[in-house]
PDB file of C-alpha atoms in Angstrom:
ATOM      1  CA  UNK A   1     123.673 118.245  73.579  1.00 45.00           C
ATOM      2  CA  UNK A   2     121.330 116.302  75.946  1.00 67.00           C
ATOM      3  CA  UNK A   3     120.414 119.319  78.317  1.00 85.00           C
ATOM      4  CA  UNK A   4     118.116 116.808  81.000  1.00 96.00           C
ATOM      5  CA  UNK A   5     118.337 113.486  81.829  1.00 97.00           C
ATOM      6  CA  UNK A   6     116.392 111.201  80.120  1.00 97.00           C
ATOM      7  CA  UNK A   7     113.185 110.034  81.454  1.00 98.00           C
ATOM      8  CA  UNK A   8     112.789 107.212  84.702  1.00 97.00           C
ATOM      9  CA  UNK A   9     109.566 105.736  83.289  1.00 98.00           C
ATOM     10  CA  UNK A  10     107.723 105.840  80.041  1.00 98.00           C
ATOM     11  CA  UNK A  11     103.435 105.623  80.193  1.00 98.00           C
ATOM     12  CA  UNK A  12     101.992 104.780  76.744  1.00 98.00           C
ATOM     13  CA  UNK A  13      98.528 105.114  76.576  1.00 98.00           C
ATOM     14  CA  UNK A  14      97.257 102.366  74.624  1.00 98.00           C
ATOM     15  CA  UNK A  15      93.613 103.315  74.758  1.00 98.00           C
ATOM     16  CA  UNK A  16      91.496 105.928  76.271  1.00 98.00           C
ATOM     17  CA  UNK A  17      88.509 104.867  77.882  1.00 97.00           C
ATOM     18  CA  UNK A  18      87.669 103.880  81.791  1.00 97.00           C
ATOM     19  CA  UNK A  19      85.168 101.866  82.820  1.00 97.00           C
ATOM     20  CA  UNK A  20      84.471 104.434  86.010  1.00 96.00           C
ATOM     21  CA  UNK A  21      83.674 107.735  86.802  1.00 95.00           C
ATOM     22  CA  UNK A  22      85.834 108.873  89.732  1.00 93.00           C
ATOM     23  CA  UNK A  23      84.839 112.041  91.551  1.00 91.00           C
ATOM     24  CA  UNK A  24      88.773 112.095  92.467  1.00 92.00           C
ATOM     25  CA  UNK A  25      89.589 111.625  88.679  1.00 94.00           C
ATOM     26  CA  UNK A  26      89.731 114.549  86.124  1.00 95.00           C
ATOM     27  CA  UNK A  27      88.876 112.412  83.338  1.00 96.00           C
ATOM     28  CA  UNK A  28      85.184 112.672  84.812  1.00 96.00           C
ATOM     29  CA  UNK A  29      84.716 116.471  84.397  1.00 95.00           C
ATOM     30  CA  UNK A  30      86.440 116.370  80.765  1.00 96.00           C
ATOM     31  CA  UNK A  31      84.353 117.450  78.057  1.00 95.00           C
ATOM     32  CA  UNK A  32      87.406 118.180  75.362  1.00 94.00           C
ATOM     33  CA  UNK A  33      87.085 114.976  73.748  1.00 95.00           C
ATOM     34  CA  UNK A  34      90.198 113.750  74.970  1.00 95.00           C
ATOM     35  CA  UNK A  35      88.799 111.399  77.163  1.00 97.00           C
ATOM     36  CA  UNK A  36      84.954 112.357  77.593  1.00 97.00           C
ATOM     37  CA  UNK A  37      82.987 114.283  74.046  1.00 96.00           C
ATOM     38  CA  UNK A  38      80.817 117.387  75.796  1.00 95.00           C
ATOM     39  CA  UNK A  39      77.887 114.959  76.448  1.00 95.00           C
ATOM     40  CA  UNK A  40      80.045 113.158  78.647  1.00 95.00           C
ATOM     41  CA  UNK A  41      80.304 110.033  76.184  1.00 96.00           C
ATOM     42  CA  UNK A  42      83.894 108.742  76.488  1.00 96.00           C
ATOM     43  CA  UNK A  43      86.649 108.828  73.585  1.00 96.00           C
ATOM     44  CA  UNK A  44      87.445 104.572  72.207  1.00 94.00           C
ATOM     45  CA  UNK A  45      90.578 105.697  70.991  1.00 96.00           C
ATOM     46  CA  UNK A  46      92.569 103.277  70.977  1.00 97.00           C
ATOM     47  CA  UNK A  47      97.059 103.405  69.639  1.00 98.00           C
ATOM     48  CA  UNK A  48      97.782 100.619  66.662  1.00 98.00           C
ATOM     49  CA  UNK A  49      99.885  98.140  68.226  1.00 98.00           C
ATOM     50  CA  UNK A  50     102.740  98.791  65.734  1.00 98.00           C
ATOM     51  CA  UNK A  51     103.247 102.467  67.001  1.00 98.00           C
ATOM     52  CA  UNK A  52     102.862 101.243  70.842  1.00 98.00           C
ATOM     53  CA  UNK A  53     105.748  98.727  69.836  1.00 98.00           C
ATOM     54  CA  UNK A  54     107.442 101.400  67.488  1.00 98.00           C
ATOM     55  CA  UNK A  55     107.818 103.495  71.045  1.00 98.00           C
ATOM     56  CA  UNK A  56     109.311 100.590  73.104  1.00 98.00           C
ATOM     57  CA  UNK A  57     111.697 100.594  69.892  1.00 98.00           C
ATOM     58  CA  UNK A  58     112.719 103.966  70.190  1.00 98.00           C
ATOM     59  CA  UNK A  59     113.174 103.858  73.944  1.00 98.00           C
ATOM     60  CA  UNK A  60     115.271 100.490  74.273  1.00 98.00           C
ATOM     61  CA  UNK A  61     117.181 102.181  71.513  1.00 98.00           C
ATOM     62  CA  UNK A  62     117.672 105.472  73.740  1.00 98.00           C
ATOM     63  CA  UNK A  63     118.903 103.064  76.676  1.00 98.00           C
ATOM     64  CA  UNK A  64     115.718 103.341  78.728  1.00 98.00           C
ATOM     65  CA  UNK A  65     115.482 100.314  80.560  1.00 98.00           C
ATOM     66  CA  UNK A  66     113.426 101.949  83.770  1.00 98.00           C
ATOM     67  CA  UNK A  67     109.458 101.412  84.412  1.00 98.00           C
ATOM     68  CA  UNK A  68     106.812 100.993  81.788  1.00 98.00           C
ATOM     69  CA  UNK A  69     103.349 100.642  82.131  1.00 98.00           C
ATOM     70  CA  UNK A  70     100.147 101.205  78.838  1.00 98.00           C
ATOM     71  CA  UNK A  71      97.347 103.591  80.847  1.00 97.00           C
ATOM     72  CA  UNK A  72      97.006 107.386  81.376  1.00 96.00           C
ATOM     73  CA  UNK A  73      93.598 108.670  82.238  1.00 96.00           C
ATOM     74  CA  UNK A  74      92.091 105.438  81.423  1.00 97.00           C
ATOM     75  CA  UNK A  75      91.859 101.748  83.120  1.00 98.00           C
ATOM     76  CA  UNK A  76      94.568  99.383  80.935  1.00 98.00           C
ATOM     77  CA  UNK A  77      93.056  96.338  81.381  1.00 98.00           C
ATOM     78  CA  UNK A  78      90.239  97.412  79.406  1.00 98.00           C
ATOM     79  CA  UNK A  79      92.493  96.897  76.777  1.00 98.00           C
ATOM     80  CA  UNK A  80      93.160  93.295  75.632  1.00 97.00           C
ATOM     81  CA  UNK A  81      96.481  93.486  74.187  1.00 98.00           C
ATOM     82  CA  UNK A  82      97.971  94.537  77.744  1.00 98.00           C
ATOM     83  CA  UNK A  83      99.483  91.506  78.508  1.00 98.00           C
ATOM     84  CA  UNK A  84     100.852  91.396  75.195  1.00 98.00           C
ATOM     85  CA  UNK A  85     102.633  94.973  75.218  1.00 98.00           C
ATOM     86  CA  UNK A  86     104.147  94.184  78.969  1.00 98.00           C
ATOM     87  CA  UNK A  87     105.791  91.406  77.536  1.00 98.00           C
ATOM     88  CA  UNK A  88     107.096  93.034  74.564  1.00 98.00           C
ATOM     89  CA  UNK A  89     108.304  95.551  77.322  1.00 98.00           C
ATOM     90  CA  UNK A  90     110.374  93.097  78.844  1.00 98.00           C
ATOM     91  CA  UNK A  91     111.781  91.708  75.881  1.00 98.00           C
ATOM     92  CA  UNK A  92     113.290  94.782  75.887  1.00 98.00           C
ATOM     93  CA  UNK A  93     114.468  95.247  79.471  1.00 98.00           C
ATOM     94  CA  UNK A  94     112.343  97.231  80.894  1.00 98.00           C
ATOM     95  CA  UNK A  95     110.196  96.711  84.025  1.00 98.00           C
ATOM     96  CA  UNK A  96     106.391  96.709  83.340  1.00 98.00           C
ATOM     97  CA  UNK A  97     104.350  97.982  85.869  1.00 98.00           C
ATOM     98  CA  UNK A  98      99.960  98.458  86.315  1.00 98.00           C
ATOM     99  CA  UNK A  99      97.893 100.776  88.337  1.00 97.00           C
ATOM    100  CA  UNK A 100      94.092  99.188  87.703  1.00 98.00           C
ATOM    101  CA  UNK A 101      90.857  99.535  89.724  1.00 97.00           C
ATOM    102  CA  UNK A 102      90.860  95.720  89.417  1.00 98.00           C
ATOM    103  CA  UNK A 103      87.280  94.971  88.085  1.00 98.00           C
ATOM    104  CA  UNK A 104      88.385  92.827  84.985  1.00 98.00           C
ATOM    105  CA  UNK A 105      90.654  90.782  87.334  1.00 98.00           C
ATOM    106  CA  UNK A 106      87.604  89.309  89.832  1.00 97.00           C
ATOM    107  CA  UNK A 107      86.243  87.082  87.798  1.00 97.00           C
ATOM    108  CA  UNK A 108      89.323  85.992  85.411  1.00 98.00           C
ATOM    109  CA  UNK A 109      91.770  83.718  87.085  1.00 98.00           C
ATOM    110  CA  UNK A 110      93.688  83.524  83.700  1.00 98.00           C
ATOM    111  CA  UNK A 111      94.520  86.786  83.892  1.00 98.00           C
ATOM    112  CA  UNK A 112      95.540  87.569  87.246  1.00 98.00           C
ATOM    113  CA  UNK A 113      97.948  84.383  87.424  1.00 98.00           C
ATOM    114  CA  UNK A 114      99.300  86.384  83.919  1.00 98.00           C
ATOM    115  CA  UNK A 115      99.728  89.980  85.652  1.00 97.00           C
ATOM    116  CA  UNK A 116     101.286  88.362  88.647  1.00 98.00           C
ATOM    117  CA  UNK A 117     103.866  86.883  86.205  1.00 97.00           C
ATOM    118  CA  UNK A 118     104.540  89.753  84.348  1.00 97.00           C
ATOM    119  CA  UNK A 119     104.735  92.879  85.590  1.00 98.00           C
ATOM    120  CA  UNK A 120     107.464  94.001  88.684  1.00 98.00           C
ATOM    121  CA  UNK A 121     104.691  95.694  90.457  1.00 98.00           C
ATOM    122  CA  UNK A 122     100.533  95.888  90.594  1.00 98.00           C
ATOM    123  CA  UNK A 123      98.544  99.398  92.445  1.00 97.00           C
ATOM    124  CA  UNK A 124      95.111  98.079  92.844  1.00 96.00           C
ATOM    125  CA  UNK A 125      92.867 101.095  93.265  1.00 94.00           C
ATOM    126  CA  UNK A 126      90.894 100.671  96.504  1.00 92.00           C
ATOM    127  CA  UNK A 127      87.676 102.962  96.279  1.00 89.00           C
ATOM    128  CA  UNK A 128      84.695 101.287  97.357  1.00 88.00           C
ATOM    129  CA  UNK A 129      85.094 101.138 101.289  1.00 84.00           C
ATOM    130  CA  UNK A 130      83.939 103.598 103.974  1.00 79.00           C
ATOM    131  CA  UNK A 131      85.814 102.176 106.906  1.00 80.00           C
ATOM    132  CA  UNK A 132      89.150 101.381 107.476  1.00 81.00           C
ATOM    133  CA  UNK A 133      88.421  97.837 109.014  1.00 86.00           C
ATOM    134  CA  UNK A 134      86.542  97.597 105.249  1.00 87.00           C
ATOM    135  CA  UNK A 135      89.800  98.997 103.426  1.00 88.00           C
ATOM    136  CA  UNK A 136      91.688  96.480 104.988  1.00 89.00           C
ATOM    137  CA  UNK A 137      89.366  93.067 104.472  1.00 93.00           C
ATOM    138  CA  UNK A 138      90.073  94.505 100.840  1.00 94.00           C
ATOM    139  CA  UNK A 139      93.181  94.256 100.701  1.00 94.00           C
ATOM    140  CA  UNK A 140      93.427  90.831 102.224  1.00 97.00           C
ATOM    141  CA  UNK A 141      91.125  90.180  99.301  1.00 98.00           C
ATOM    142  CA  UNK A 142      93.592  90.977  96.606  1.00 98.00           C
ATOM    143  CA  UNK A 143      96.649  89.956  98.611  1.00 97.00           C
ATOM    144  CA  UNK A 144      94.855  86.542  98.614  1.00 98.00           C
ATOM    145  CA  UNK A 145      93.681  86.397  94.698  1.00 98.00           C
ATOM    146  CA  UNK A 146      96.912  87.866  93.526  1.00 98.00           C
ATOM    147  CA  UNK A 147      99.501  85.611  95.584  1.00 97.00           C
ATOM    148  CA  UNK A 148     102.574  85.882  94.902  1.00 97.00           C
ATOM    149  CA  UNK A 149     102.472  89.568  93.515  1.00 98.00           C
ATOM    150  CA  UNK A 150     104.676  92.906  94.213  1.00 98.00           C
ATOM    151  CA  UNK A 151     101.222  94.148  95.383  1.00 97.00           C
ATOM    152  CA  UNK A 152     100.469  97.894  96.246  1.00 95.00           C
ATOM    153  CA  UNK A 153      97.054 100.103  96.961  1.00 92.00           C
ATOM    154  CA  UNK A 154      96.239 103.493  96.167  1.00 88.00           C
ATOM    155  CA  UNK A 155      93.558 104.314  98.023  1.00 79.00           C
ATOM    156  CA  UNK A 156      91.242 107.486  98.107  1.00 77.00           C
ATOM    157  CA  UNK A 157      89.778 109.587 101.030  1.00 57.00           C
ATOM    158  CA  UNK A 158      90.310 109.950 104.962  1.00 50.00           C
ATOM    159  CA  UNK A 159      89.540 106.513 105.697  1.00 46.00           C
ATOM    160  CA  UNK A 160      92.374 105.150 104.317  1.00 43.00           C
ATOM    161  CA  UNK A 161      95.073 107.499 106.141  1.00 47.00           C
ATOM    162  CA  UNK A 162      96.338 104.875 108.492  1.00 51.00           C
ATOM    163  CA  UNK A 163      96.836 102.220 106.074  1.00 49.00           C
ATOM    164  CA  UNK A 164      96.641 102.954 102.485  1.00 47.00           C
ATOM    165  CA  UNK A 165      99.777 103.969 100.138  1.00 44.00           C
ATOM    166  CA  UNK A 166      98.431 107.437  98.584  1.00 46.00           C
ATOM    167  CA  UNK A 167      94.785 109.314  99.202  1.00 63.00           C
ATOM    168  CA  UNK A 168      92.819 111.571  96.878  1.00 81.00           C
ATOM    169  CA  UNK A 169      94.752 114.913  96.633  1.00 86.00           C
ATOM    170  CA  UNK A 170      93.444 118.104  94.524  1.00 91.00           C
ATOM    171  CA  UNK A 171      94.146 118.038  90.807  1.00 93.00           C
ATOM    172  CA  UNK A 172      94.232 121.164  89.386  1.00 93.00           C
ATOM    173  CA  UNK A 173      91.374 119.531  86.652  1.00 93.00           C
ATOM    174  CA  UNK A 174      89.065 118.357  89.426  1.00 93.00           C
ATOM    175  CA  UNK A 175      86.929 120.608  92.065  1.00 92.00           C
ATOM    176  CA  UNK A 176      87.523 121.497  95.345  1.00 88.00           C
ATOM    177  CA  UNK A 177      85.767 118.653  97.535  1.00 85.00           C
ATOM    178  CA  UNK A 178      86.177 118.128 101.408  1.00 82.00           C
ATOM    179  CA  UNK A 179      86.738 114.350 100.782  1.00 79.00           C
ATOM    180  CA  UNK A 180      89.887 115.174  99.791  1.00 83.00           C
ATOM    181  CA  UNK A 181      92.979 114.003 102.012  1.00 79.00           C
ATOM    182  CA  UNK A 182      94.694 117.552 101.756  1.00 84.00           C
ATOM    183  CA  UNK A 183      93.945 121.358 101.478  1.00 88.00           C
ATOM    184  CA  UNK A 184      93.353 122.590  98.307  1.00 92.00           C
ATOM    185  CA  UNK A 185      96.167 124.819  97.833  1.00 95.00           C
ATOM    186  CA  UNK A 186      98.539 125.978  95.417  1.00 95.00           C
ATOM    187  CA  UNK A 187     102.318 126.593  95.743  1.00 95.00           C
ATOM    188  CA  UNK A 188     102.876 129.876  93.480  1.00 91.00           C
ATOM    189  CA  UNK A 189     106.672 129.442  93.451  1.00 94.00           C
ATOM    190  CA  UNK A 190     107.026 125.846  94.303  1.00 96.00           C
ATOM    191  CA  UNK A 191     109.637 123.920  92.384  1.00 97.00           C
ATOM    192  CA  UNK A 192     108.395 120.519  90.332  1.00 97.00           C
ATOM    193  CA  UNK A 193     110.768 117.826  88.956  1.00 96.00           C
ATOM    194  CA  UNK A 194     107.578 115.985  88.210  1.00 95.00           C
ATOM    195  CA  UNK A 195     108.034 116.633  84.046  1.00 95.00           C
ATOM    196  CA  UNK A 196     111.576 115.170  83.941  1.00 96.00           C
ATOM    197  CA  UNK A 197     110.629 112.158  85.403  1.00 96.00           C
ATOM    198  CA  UNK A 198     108.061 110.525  83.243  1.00 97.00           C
ATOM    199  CA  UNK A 199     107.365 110.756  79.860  1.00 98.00           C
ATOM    200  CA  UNK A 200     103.669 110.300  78.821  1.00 98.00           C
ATOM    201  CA  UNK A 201     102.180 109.320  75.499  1.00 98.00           C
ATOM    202  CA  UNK A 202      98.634 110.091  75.186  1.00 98.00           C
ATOM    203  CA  UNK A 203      96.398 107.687  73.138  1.00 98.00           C
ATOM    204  CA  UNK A 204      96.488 110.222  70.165  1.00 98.00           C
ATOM    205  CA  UNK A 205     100.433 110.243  70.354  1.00 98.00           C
ATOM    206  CA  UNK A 206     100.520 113.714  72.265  1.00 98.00           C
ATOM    207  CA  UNK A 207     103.614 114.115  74.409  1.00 98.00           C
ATOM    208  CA  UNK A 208     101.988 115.324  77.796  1.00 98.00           C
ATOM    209  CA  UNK A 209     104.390 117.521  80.113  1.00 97.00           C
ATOM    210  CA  UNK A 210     103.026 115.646  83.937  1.00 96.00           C
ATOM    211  CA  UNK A 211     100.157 113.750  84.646  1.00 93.00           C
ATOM    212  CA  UNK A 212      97.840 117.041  85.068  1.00 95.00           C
ATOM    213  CA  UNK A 213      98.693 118.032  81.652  1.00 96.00           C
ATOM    214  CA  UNK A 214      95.854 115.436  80.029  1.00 95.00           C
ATOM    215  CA  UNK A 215      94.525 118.163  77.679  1.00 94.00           C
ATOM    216  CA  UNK A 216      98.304 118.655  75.942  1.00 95.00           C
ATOM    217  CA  UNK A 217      98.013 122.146  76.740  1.00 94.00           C
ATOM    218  CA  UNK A 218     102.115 122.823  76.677  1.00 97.00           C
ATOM    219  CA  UNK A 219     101.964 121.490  73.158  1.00 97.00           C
ATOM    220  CA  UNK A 220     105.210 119.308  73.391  1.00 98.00           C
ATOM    221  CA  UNK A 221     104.320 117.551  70.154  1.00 98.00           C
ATOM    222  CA  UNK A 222     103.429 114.314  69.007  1.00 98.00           C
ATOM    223  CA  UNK A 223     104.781 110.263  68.363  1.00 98.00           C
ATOM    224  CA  UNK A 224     103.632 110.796  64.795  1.00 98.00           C
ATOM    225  CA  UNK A 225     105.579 113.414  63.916  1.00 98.00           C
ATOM    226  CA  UNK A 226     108.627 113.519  65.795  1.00 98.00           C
ATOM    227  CA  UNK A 227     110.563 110.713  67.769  1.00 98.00           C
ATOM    228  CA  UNK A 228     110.601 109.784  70.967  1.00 98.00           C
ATOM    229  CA  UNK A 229     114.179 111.137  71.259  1.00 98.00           C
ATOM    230  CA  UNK A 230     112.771 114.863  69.626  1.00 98.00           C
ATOM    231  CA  UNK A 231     110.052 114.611  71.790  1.00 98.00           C
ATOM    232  CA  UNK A 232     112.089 114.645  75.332  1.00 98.00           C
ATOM    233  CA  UNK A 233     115.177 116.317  74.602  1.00 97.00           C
ATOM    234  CA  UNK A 234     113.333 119.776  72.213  1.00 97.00           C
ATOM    235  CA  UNK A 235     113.973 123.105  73.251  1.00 96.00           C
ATOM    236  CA  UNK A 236     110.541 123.230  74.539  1.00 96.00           C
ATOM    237  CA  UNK A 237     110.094 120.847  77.254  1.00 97.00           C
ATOM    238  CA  UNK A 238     113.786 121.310  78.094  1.00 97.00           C
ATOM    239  CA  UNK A 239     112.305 125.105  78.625  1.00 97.00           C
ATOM    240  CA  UNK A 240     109.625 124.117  81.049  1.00 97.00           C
ATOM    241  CA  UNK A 241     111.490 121.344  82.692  1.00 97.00           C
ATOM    242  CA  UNK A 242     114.055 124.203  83.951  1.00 96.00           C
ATOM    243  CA  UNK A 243     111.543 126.628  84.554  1.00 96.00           C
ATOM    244  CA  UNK A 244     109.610 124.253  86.830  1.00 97.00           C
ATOM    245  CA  UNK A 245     112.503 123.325  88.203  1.00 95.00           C
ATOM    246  CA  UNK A 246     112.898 126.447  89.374  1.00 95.00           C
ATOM    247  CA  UNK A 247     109.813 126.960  90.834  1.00 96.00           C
ATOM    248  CA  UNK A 248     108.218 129.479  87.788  1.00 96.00           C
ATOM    249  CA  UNK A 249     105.223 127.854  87.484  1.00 96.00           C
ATOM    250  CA  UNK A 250     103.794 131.419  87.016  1.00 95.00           C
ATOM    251  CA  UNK A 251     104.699 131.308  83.150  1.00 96.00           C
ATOM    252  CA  UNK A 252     102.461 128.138  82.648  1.00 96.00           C
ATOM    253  CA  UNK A 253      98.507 128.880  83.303  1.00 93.00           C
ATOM    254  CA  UNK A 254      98.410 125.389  84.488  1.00 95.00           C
ATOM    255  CA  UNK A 255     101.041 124.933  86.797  1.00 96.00           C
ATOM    256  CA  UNK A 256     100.401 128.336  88.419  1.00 94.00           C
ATOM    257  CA  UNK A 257      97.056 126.954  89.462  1.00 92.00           C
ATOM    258  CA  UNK A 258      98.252 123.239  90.225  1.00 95.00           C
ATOM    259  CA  UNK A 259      97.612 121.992  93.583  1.00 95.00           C
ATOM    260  CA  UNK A 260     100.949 119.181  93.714  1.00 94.00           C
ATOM    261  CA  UNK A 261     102.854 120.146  96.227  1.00 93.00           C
ATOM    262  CA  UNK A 262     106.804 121.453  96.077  1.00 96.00           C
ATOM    263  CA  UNK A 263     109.304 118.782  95.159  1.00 95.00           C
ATOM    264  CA  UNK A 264     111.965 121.052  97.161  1.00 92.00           C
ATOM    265  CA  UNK A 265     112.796 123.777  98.562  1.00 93.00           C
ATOM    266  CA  UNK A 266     112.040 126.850  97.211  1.00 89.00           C
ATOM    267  CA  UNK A 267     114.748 128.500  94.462  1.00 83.00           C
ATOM    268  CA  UNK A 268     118.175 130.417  96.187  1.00 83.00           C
ATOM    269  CA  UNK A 269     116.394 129.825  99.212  1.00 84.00           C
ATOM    270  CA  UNK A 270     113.432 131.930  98.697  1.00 88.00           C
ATOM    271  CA  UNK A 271     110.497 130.984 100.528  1.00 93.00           C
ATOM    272  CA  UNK A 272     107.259 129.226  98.987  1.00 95.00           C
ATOM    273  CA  UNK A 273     104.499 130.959  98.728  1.00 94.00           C
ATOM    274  CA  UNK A 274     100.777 129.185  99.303  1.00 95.00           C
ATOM    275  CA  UNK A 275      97.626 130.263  98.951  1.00 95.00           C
ATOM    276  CA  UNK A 276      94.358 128.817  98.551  1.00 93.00           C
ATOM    277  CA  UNK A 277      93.166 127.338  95.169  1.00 92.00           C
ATOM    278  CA  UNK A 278      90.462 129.668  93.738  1.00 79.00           C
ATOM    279  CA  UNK A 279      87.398 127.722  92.018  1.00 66.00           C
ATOM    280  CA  UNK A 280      87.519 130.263  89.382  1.00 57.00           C
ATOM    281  CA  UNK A 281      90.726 129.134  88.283  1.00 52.00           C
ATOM    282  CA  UNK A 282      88.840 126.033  86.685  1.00 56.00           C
ATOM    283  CA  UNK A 283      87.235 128.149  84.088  1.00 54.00           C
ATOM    284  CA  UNK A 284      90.341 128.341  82.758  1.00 48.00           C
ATOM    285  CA  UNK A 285      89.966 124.550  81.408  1.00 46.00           C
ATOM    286  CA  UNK A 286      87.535 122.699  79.107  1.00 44.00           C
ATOM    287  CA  UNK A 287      85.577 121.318  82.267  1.00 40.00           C
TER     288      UNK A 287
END
């Protein structure tokens, strides 16, 4: 029996590099070898196009026909073949969708006419300003080169409070820092429906449990050995979907030091307990 719903979006990571370094980003301080190797050289990992396409497969097959888009911790236009896969997406009925820092689309008109076609919705990351009257010539910037687009910005810091769609918040992978929009804090009892709504396939075919989990540390398994169906519906991430749910993020070391806020109110009515994010608590990760 199907003890969740199934997932709202699906994020395949087709490769795993950036071409940044974020101070906002966790990928930065990684040394695992996930993303960055412990000299801080980054992972060129990239998914064979049949499993990507063996994945959209599975999911049309499952009746997913929500949002779809081929990064993680990574920037997917790096990757070549992205046009490619969000058509192949919508072959299939699903709604492609990109989050990119824009670099590779300044100087290629070819490809921003092809993004604009293709995919339902485009977040350009804004990170390069220091005043709001610069955030917003920025935006007129890519409102004007990508005409015609569903166009939002994620921008990063105070300066874009008034005007920008999302600011940096703390990530339980990244350290404290004043530039971020919102105390570091964590919510020890705070329930999170954040797992059951996306389901993320790291570049190595690693089921990730939210977009904080980019080590795999919940061990949901992996593309290449189980389906996408296994994958979602196991006893295992059923188990932490309901326990998060719930607001137990004690029982997971990473969720009981995540900084994400509640997604409700707290269990039977039980208040939410807060309390400041200890820097310690990052020793606990391969920083």
């Amino acid at each position: 029996m199907k003890r969740i719903p199934l997932f709202q979006r699906l994020q395949i990571e087709s490769q795993a590099n950036c071409n940044r370094s974020c101070w906002f980003c966790p990928r930065t301080y990684d040394r695992s070898g996930k993303y960055l190797n412990e000299k801080g050289k980054p992972s060129t990992s990239f998914m064979p196009t049949e499993k990507i396409i063996d994945i959209l497969d599975q999911a049309e097959a499952m009746g997913f026909r929500g949002g779809v888009t081929f990064y993680s911790y990574s920037e997917p236009l790096l990757d070549k073949r992205n046009v490619f896969l969000a058509r192949e997406a919508g072959k299939r009925g699903m709604k492609p969708y990109i989050h990119t820092n824009g670099d590779f689309l300044k100087n290629d008109d070819v490809l921003c006419r092809e993004i604009t076609a293709l995919y339902e919705y485009i977040v350009i990351g804004l990170y390069d300003y220091s005043t709001n009257e610069e955030l917003e010539r920025t935006k007129q910037y890519w409102e004007n080169r990508l005409s015609g687009a569903n166009l939002q910005f994620s921008a990063i810091g105070l300066a874009g409070s008034r005007s920008a769609r999302n600011m940096a918040i703390p990530r339980a992978l990244v350290p404290a820092d004043r530039r971020m929009a919102v105390p570091d804090l964590i919510y020890m009892n705070g329930p999170c429906r954040r797992p059951l709504i996306r389901m993320i396939i790291r570049h190595d075919g690693e089921m990730c449990n939210c977009c904080e989990d980019m080590h795999g540390d919940f061990r949901l398994g992996n593309i290449y050995q189980n389906s996408l169906e296994e994958l979602w519906f196991s006893d295992d991430h059923v188990k932490v979907v309901k326990d998060l749910q719930e607001g137990k993020r004690e029982r997971y070391e990473l969720c009981a030091h995540c900084p994400l806020s509640p997604t409700g109110p707290g269990s039977n009515g039980n208040k939410i307990n807060i309390a400041r994010r200890s820097s310690s608590a990052l020793n606990a990760y391969r920083l």
